[in-house]
C-alpha angles and dihedrals in degrees: 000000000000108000118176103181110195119201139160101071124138147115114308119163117231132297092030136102142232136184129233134197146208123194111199120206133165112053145003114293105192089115093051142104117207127195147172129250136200130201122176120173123298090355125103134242117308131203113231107171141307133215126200101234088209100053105008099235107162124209118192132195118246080242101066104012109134093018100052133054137185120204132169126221098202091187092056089033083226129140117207132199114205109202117191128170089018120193133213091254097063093072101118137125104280116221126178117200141182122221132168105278093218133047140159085296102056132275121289142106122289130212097200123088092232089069095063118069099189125051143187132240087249129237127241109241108180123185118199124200 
């Protein structure tokens, strides 16, 4: 069974980072794509980043590129996103997910929910001003 176990959130005021985590369990993700969700109130899924497990290719969103990175460590099957100069309006419900890298449209990473078949709890990331 797929468990992707997220971890790190928590109040930071602006302009400072955090770390999350995803621990993945349950299978072999070299095929996968994992990437990285955000949900605020009243607002609807976001796309954050995503990272090929196999080769490592990152792809961030406008939002957070330069301030935010995705890496992979393969020997602890964890995903990490690393989070500097944070705003205010990144505060959201952070979610990973894993979802197939190909499809019947190529391989490559994908930046809509409907692409990732397994998802995380989620983890609270608040910004203060």
């Amino acid at each position: 069974q797929v468990q992707l176990v997220e971890s790190g959130g928590g109040l930071v005021q602006a302009g400072g980072s955090l770390r999350l985590s995803c621990a993945a369990s349950g299978r072999t993700f070299d095929s996968y794509a994992m990437g990285w969700f955000r949900q605020a109130p009243g607002k609807e899924r976001e796309f954050v980043g995503a990272i090929s497990w196999s080769t490592g290719d990152t792809f961030h969103a406008d939002s957070v590129k330069g301030r935010f990175t995705i890496s992979i460590d393969n020997a602890k099957n964890t995903v990490y996103l690393q989070m500097n100069s944070l705003k205010p309006e990144d505060t959201a419900e952070y979610y990973c997910a894993a979802g197939p890298l190909c499809s019947g449209y190529g391989c490559y990473v994908r930046a809509v929910p409907s692409a990732y078949d397994y998802w995380g709890q989620g983890t609270q990331v608040t910004v203060s001003s």
